[in-house]
CSV table of C-alpha atoms in Angstrom, one decimal:
chain,number,residue,atom,x,y,z
A,4,UNK,CA,45.2,-27.1,30.6
A,5,UNK,CA,42.1,-29.2,30.0
A,6,UNK,CA,38.5,-27.9,30.1
A,7,UNK,CA,37.8,-29.1,33.7
A,8,UNK,CA,37.6,-25.5,34.9
A,9,UNK,CA,34.5,-23.4,34.4
A,10,UNK,CA,33.9,-19.7,34.0
A,11,UNK,CA,34.5,-17.9,37.3
A,12,UNK,CA,37.0,-20.4,38.6
A,13,UNK,CA,40.4,-19.2,40.0
A,14,UNK,CA,43.3,-20.9,38.3
A,15,UNK,CA,47.0,-20.8,39.0
A,16,UNK,CA,49.7,-21.7,36.4
A,17,UNK,CA,53.5,-22.0,36.7
A,18,UNK,CA,55.5,-20.8,33.7
A,19,UNK,CA,57.6,-23.8,32.3
A,20,UNK,CA,61.0,-23.4,30.7
A,21,UNK,CA,59.4,-23.8,27.2
A,22,UNK,CA,57.5,-20.5,27.7
A,23,UNK,CA,60.3,-18.4,29.1
A,24,UNK,CA,60.1,-14.9,27.4
A,25,UNK,CA,56.5,-15.5,26.1
A,26,UNK,CA,53.9,-12.8,26.3
A,27,UNK,CA,51.3,-13.3,28.9
A,28,UNK,CA,48.4,-13.4,26.5
A,29,UNK,CA,50.2,-15.9,24.2
A,30,UNK,CA,51.1,-18.1,27.2
A,31,UNK,CA,47.4,-18.1,28.4
A,32,UNK,CA,46.2,-18.9,24.9
A,33,UNK,CA,48.4,-22.0,24.8
A,34,UNK,CA,47.2,-23.2,28.3
A,35,UNK,CA,43.5,-22.4,27.7
A,36,UNK,CA,42.7,-23.4,24.1
A,37,UNK,CA,39.0,-23.0,24.7
A,38,UNK,CA,39.6,-19.2,24.5
A,39,UNK,CA,41.0,-17.2,21.7
A,40,UNK,CA,44.0,-14.9,22.2
A,41,UNK,CA,41.8,-11.9,21.5
A,42,UNK,CA,39.2,-13.0,24.1
A,43,UNK,CA,42.0,-13.6,26.7
A,44,UNK,CA,43.5,-10.2,26.0
A,45,UNK,CA,40.1,-8.5,26.6
A,46,UNK,CA,39.9,-10.5,29.9
A,47,UNK,CA,43.3,-9.4,31.0
A,48,UNK,CA,42.4,-5.8,30.3
A,49,UNK,CA,39.0,-6.0,31.9
A,50,UNK,CA,39.3,-8.4,34.8
A,51,UNK,CA,43.1,-8.5,35.4
A,52,UNK,CA,45.6,-11.3,35.5
A,53,UNK,CA,48.3,-11.5,38.2
A,54,UNK,CA,51.9,-12.6,37.8
A,55,UNK,CA,53.6,-13.2,41.1
A,56,UNK,CA,50.7,-11.5,42.8
A,57,UNK,CA,50.9,-8.3,40.7
A,58,UNK,CA,48.5,-7.3,37.9
A,59,UNK,CA,50.2,-7.6,34.6
A,60,UNK,CA,49.5,-6.4,31.0
A,61,UNK,CA,48.9,-8.7,28.1
A,62,UNK,CA,52.3,-7.8,26.7
A,63,UNK,CA,54.1,-8.8,29.9
A,64,UNK,CA,57.1,-11.1,29.2
A,65,UNK,CA,57.2,-14.1,31.5
A,66,UNK,CA,60.1,-15.8,33.3
A,67,UNK,CA,60.5,-19.5,34.2
A,68,UNK,CA,58.9,-20.5,37.4
A,69,UNK,CA,56.6,-17.4,37.7
A,70,UNK,CA,53.1,-18.0,39.1
A,71,UNK,CA,50.2,-16.7,37.0
A,72,UNK,CA,46.7,-16.5,38.4
A,73,UNK,CA,43.4,-15.5,36.9
A,74,UNK,CA,39.7,-15.9,37.2
A,75,UNK,CA,38.4,-17.7,34.1
A,76,UNK,CA,36.1,-15.4,31.9
A,77,UNK,CA,32.9,-16.6,30.3
A,78,UNK,CA,33.4,-18.6,27.2
A,79,UNK,CA,33.0,-16.6,24.0
A,80,UNK,CA,29.7,-17.0,22.3
A,81,UNK,CA,30.3,-18.3,18.8
A,82,UNK,CA,26.8,-17.6,17.4
A,83,UNK,CA,23.1,-17.4,18.2
A,84,UNK,CA,21.4,-20.6,19.4
A,85,UNK,CA,18.4,-21.4,17.2
A,86,UNK,CA,15.1,-20.7,19.1
A,87,UNK,CA,11.6,-21.4,17.9
A,88,UNK,CA,10.4,-17.8,18.1
A,89,UNK,CA,7.5,-16.9,15.8
A,90,UNK,CA,8.4,-14.6,12.9
A,91,UNK,CA,6.2,-12.3,10.9
A,92,UNK,CA,7.7,-12.9,7.4
A,93,UNK,CA,6.6,-10.2,4.9
A,94,UNK,CA,8.6,-11.6,2.0
A,95,UNK,CA,10.9,-14.5,1.2
A,96,UNK,CA,12.9,-16.0,-1.7
A,97,UNK,CA,16.1,-17.9,-2.1
A,98,UNK,CA,18.3,-14.8,-1.5
A,99,UNK,CA,16.6,-12.6,1.0
A,100,UNK,CA,13.7,-12.3,3.5
A,101,UNK,CA,11.9,-9.3,4.9
A,102,UNK,CA,10.8,-9.5,8.6
A,103,UNK,CA,8.3,-7.4,10.5
A,104,UNK,CA,10.3,-7.2,13.8
A,105,UNK,CA,8.2,-6.8,16.9
A,106,UNK,CA,9.1,-4.3,19.6
A,107,UNK,CA,11.2,-5.5,22.5
A,108,UNK,CA,13.3,-7.9,20.4
A,109,UNK,CA,17.0,-7.4,20.2
A,110,UNK,CA,18.4,-8.0,16.7
A,111,UNK,CA,21.6,-9.8,17.5
A,112,UNK,CA,23.3,-11.3,20.6
A,113,UNK,CA,25.1,-8.9,22.9
A,114,UNK,CA,26.0,-8.7,26.6
A,115,UNK,CA,22.9,-9.2,28.6
A,116,UNK,CA,20.9,-10.4,25.6
A,117,UNK,CA,22.0,-13.8,24.5
A,118,UNK,CA,18.6,-15.3,24.1
A,119,UNK,CA,15.3,-14.3,22.5
A,120,UNK,CA,17.1,-12.4,19.7
A,121,UNK,CA,16.0,-12.0,16.1
A,122,UNK,CA,19.1,-13.9,15.0
A,123,UNK,CA,18.1,-16.9,17.2
A,124,UNK,CA,14.7,-16.8,15.5
A,125,UNK,CA,16.3,-16.6,12.1
A,126,UNK,CA,18.6,-19.5,12.8
A,127,UNK,CA,15.6,-21.6,13.6
A,128,UNK,CA,13.4,-20.7,10.7
A,129,UNK,CA,15.9,-20.4,7.8
A,130,UNK,CA,18.3,-23.1,6.6
A,131,UNK,CA,20.7,-20.7,5.0
A,132,UNK,CA,21.8,-17.2,6.2
A,133,UNK,CA,24.7,-15.1,5.1
A,134,UNK,CA,27.9,-15.2,7.2
A,135,UNK,CA,29.3,-11.9,5.9
A,136,UNK,CA,28.2,-10.0,9.0
A,137,UNK,CA,30.2,-12.3,11.4
A,138,UNK,CA,29.3,-15.3,13.5
A,139,UNK,CA,27.0,-13.5,15.9
A,140,UNK,CA,25.0,-11.7,13.1
A,141,UNK,CA,24.0,-14.3,10.5
A,142,UNK,CA,21.9,-12.7,7.8
A,143,UNK,CA,21.9,-9.3,9.5
A,144,UNK,CA,22.5,-6.4,6.9
A,145,UNK,CA,21.1,-3.5,9.0
A,146,UNK,CA,19.4,-3.3,12.4
A,147,UNK,CA,16.6,-1.7,14.3
A,148,UNK,CA,16.7,-0.6,18.0
A,149,UNK,CA,15.3,-3.1,20.5
A,150,UNK,CA,12.1,-1.1,21.0
A,151,UNK,CA,11.6,-0.1,17.4
A,152,UNK,CA,9.3,-2.3,15.4
A,153,UNK,CA,9.0,-2.8,11.6
A,154,UNK,CA,10.6,-3.9,8.4
A,155,UNK,CA,14.1,-5.4,8.5
A,156,UNK,CA,15.6,-7.2,5.5
A,157,UNK,CA,17.8,-10.3,6.0
A,158,UNK,CA,20.3,-11.8,3.6
A,159,UNK,CA,20.4,-15.6,3.0
A,160,UNK,CA,23.6,-15.6,0.9
A,161,UNK,CA,26.9,-13.8,1.2
A,162,UNK,CA,26.5,-12.4,-2.3
A,163,UNK,CA,23.1,-10.9,-1.6
A,164,UNK,CA,24.4,-9.6,1.7
A,165,UNK,CA,27.2,-7.6,0.0
A,166,UNK,CA,24.9,-6.2,-2.6
A,167,UNK,CA,22.3,-5.1,0.0
A,168,UNK,CA,25.0,-3.6,2.3
A,169,UNK,CA,26.3,-1.6,-0.7
A,170,UNK,CA,22.8,-0.2,-1.2
A,171,UNK,CA,22.5,0.9,2.4
A,172,UNK,CA,26.0,2.4,2.3
A,173,UNK,CA,25.4,4.3,-0.9
A,174,UNK,CA,22.0,5.5,0.4
A,175,UNK,CA,20.0,4.1,-2.5
A,176,UNK,CA,17.5,2.4,-0.2
A,177,UNK,CA,14.3,4.3,0.8
A,178,UNK,CA,13.3,4.0,4.4
A,179,UNK,CA,10.1,5.4,5.9
A,180,UNK,CA,9.2,5.4,9.6
A,181,UNK,CA,6.1,6.3,11.6
A,182,UNK,CA,6.6,8.2,14.9
A,183,UNK,CA,4.5,9.8,17.6
A,184,UNK,CA,6.3,12.7,19.2
A,185,UNK,CA,5.8,14.9,22.2
A,186,UNK,CA,5.2,18.5,21.1
A,187,UNK,CA,3.7,19.9,18.0
A,188,UNK,CA,6.0,21.1,15.2
A,189,UNK,CA,5.0,24.4,13.7
A,190,UNK,CA,6.3,23.4,10.2
A,191,UNK,CA,4.4,20.9,8.1
A,192,UNK,CA,7.8,19.4,7.0
A,193,UNK,CA,11.5,20.0,7.7
A,194,UNK,CA,14.9,18.5,7.1
A,195,UNK,CA,17.1,18.1,10.2
A,196,UNK,CA,20.8,18.3,9.1
A,197,UNK,CA,23.0,17.8,12.2
A,198,UNK,CA,26.2,15.7,12.7
A,199,UNK,CA,26.0,12.8,15.1
A,200,UNK,CA,28.8,11.3,17.2
A,201,UNK,CA,29.3,9.4,20.5
A,202,UNK,CA,28.0,11.1,23.6
A,203,UNK,CA,30.8,12.6,25.6
A,204,UNK,CA,29.7,11.1,28.9
A,205,UNK,CA,26.8,8.6,28.4
A,206,UNK,CA,27.9,5.3,26.8
A,207,UNK,CA,24.4,4.3,25.7
A,208,UNK,CA,23.7,7.6,23.9
A,209,UNK,CA,24.7,9.4,20.8
A,210,UNK,CA,24.8,13.2,20.6
A,211,UNK,CA,24.8,16.1,18.1
A,212,UNK,CA,28.5,16.9,17.9
A,213,UNK,CA,29.7,19.6,15.5
A,214,UNK,CA,33.4,19.8,14.4
A,215,UNK,CA,34.4,16.5,15.9
A,216,UNK,CA,36.5,13.9,14.1
A,217,UNK,CA,34.3,11.1,15.3
A,218,UNK,CA,31.0,12.8,14.2
A,219,UNK,CA,29.3,11.9,10.9
A,220,UNK,CA,26.9,13.9,8.8
A,221,UNK,CA,23.3,12.9,9.3
A,222,UNK,CA,20.0,14.1,7.7
A,223,UNK,CA,16.4,13.3,8.7
A,224,UNK,CA,13.4,14.5,6.8
A,225,UNK,CA,10.0,14.6,8.5
A,226,UNK,CA,6.5,15.5,7.6
A,227,UNK,CA,3.6,16.0,10.0
A,228,UNK,CA,0.7,13.6,9.4
A,229,UNK,CA,-1.6,14.7,12.2
A,230,UNK,CA,-1.4,17.2,15.0
A,231,UNK,CA,-2.9,16.8,18.5
A,232,UNK,CA,-2.9,18.8,21.8
A,233,UNK,CA,0.7,18.3,22.9
A,234,UNK,CA,1.5,15.5,20.4
A,235,UNK,CA,2.0,14.8,16.7
A,236,UNK,CA,2.2,11.9,14.3
A,237,UNK,CA,5.0,12.1,11.8
A,238,UNK,CA,6.2,10.4,8.6
A,239,UNK,CA,10.0,10.2,8.8
A,240,UNK,CA,12.4,9.6,6.0
A,241,UNK,CA,16.1,9.3,7.2
A,242,UNK,CA,18.6,10.1,4.5
A,243,UNK,CA,21.4,8.6,6.4
A,244,UNK,CA,21.4,5.6,8.8
A,245,UNK,CA,23.3,6.6,12.0
A,246,UNK,CA,22.8,4.9,15.4
A,247,UNK,CA,19.7,6.4,17.1
A,248,UNK,CA,19.5,9.0,14.3
A,249,UNK,CA,15.8,9.6,14.2
A,250,UNK,CA,15.4,9.6,18.0
A,251,UNK,CA,18.3,11.9,18.6
A,252,UNK,CA,17.4,14.4,15.8
A,253,UNK,CA,13.8,14.7,16.8
A,254,UNK,CA,14.7,15.1,20.5
A,255,UNK,CA,17.3,17.7,19.6
A,256,UNK,CA,14.8,19.9,17.8
A,257,UNK,CA,12.3,19.7,20.6
A,258,UNK,CA,10.1,16.8,19.6
A,259,UNK,CA,11.3,13.6,21.3
A,260,UNK,CA,9.7,10.3,20.3
A,261,UNK,CA,6.9,9.4,22.8
A,262,UNK,CA,8.1,7.0,25.5
A,263,UNK,CA,11.7,7.2,24.4
A,264,UNK,CA,13.5,6.5,27.8
A,265,UNK,CA,16.9,7.4,26.5
A,266,UNK,CA,16.2,10.7,24.6
A,267,UNK,CA,12.8,11.7,26.0
A,268,UNK,CA,13.3,10.9,29.6
A,269,UNK,CA,10.3,8.6,30.1
A,270,UNK,CA,9.5,5.1,29.1
A,271,UNK,CA,5.7,5.0,29.4
A,272,UNK,CA,2.5,7.0,29.3
A,273,UNK,CA,-0.8,6.4,31.0
A,274,UNK,CA,-4.4,7.1,30.1
A,275,UNK,CA,-4.6,9.5,33.1
A,276,UNK,CA,-1.8,11.6,31.7
A,277,UNK,CA,-3.6,11.9,28.4
A,278,UNK,CA,-7.0,12.5,29.9
A,279,UNK,CA,-5.6,14.6,32.7
A,280,UNK,CA,-7.3,12.3,35.2
A,281,UNK,CA,-4.6,11.3,37.7
A,282,UNK,CA,-6.6,8.4,39.1
A,283,UNK,CA,-6.4,6.4,35.8
A,284,UNK,CA,-3.1,4.7,35.8
A,285,UNK,CA,-3.8,2.4,32.8
A,286,UNK,CA,-0.7,2.1,30.7
A,287,UNK,CA,-1.3,3.2,27.1
A,288,UNK,CA,2.2,2.7,25.8
A,289,UNK,CA,5.6,1.6,27.3
A,290,UNK,CA,8.0,1.6,24.4
A,291,UNK,CA,9.3,4.2,22.0
A,292,UNK,CA,6.6,5.1,19.5
A,293,UNK,CA,8.8,4.5,16.4
A,294,UNK,CA,8.0,2.0,13.6
A,295,UNK,CA,9.9,1.2,10.4
A,296,UNK,CA,6.8,1.2,8.2
A,297,UNK,CA,8.3,0.8,4.7
A,298,UNK,CA,11.6,-0.2,3.1
A,299,UNK,CA,12.4,0.0,-0.6
A,300,UNK,CA,15.4,-1.8,-2.1
A,301,UNK,CA,16.6,-3.2,-5.3
A,302,UNK,CA,16.6,-7.0,-5.6
A,303,UNK,CA,20.3,-8.2,-5.3
A,304,UNK,CA,19.7,-10.8,-8.0
A,305,UNK,CA,17.3,-9.3,-10.6
A,306,UNK,CA,17.9,-5.6,-10.0
A,307,UNK,CA,14.1,-5.0,-9.8
A,308,UNK,CA,12.7,-2.7,-7.1
A,309,UNK,CA,11.2,-4.4,-4.1
A,310,UNK,CA,9.1,-2.7,-1.5
A,311,UNK,CA,8.1,-4.1,1.9
A,312,UNK,CA,5.4,-2.5,4.2
A,313,UNK,CA,4.8,-3.4,7.8
A,314,UNK,CA,1.4,-2.4,9.2
A,315,UNK,CA,1.3,-0.3,12.3
A,316,UNK,CA,1.5,-2.6,15.3
A,317,UNK,CA,-1.4,-2.9,17.8
A,318,UNK,CA,0.3,-1.0,20.6
A,319,UNK,CA,1.0,2.1,18.4
A,320,UNK,CA,-2.5,1.9,16.9
A,321,UNK,CA,-3.9,1.9,20.4
A,322,UNK,CA,-1.7,4.8,21.5
A,323,UNK,CA,-2.8,6.8,18.5
A,324,UNK,CA,-6.5,6.1,19.2
A,325,UNK,CA,-6.1,7.2,22.8
A,326,UNK,CA,-4.4,10.4,21.8
A,327,UNK,CA,-7.1,11.2,19.3
A,328,UNK,CA,-9.7,10.6,22.0
A,329,UNK,CA,-8.2,12.6,24.8
A,330,UNK,CA,-6.0,15.1,23.0
A,331,UNK,CA,-7.8,16.3,19.9
A,332,UNK,CA,-6.4,19.6,18.4
């Protein structure tokens, strides 16, 4: 089968004698070399492939003369396409780079986000990036959520990638976040120690899940920097690095991150809501108020400590100023 067919096209194949007894996924991989067998197996499970008009599994054994029909899936993305996207580079040497990621930027390509990612920007700006994270994540050792800004370290070589990954895994890195939360903690500081696992019904979310085999221990320390009327500014030091950990932990104890759509139930706040003047609909903030302010690691080459600090971005500075103005304690 040549490459004249494009994604979305309906194709029909007849099983030749040479493929009698072959598995369906293997047969399709031979006829469609532009797709890997794994990619085709996923397509069979998700979209469906018909043999003699009936949907069949990837393991189905074929007979001579049978008709196989399927809609061609999208071609797999091999890696990010370099894009000339400006980067705020905090630090760079031959082994690593530290980036101040802006809010709204997805770290690596995924369904629905193939362009405008951090990896596309990295591929344009840096000649060398580690391949240890896989073809879609060159240089990426750890990640930040799309709407979380701040420090993210990138590996340029596989050796530095492995050493950095080991530091994150062994929790020898030191991470500090800034957050504005809804609600006012009565304690000046506290440690949230609650296990995290997949949400039982919401695919996008994580949840506090005790006594589950797929849950993992998670600890988040926070300290109150400033209190307001109905809001607070926090310094947050996560001890572990689970998906959505800070957002979930703070929401679970009653102080969701401001404008956190997923865990706080709202994605924006207006000046009128702060001033209690319903006529003012000016948007103050429309992304979660979470910023990775500081990251401390050990150099993967020299063993010396390295610390990177990302200043508070303009949108969070503006939100903080507005809260101070309209909601003083």
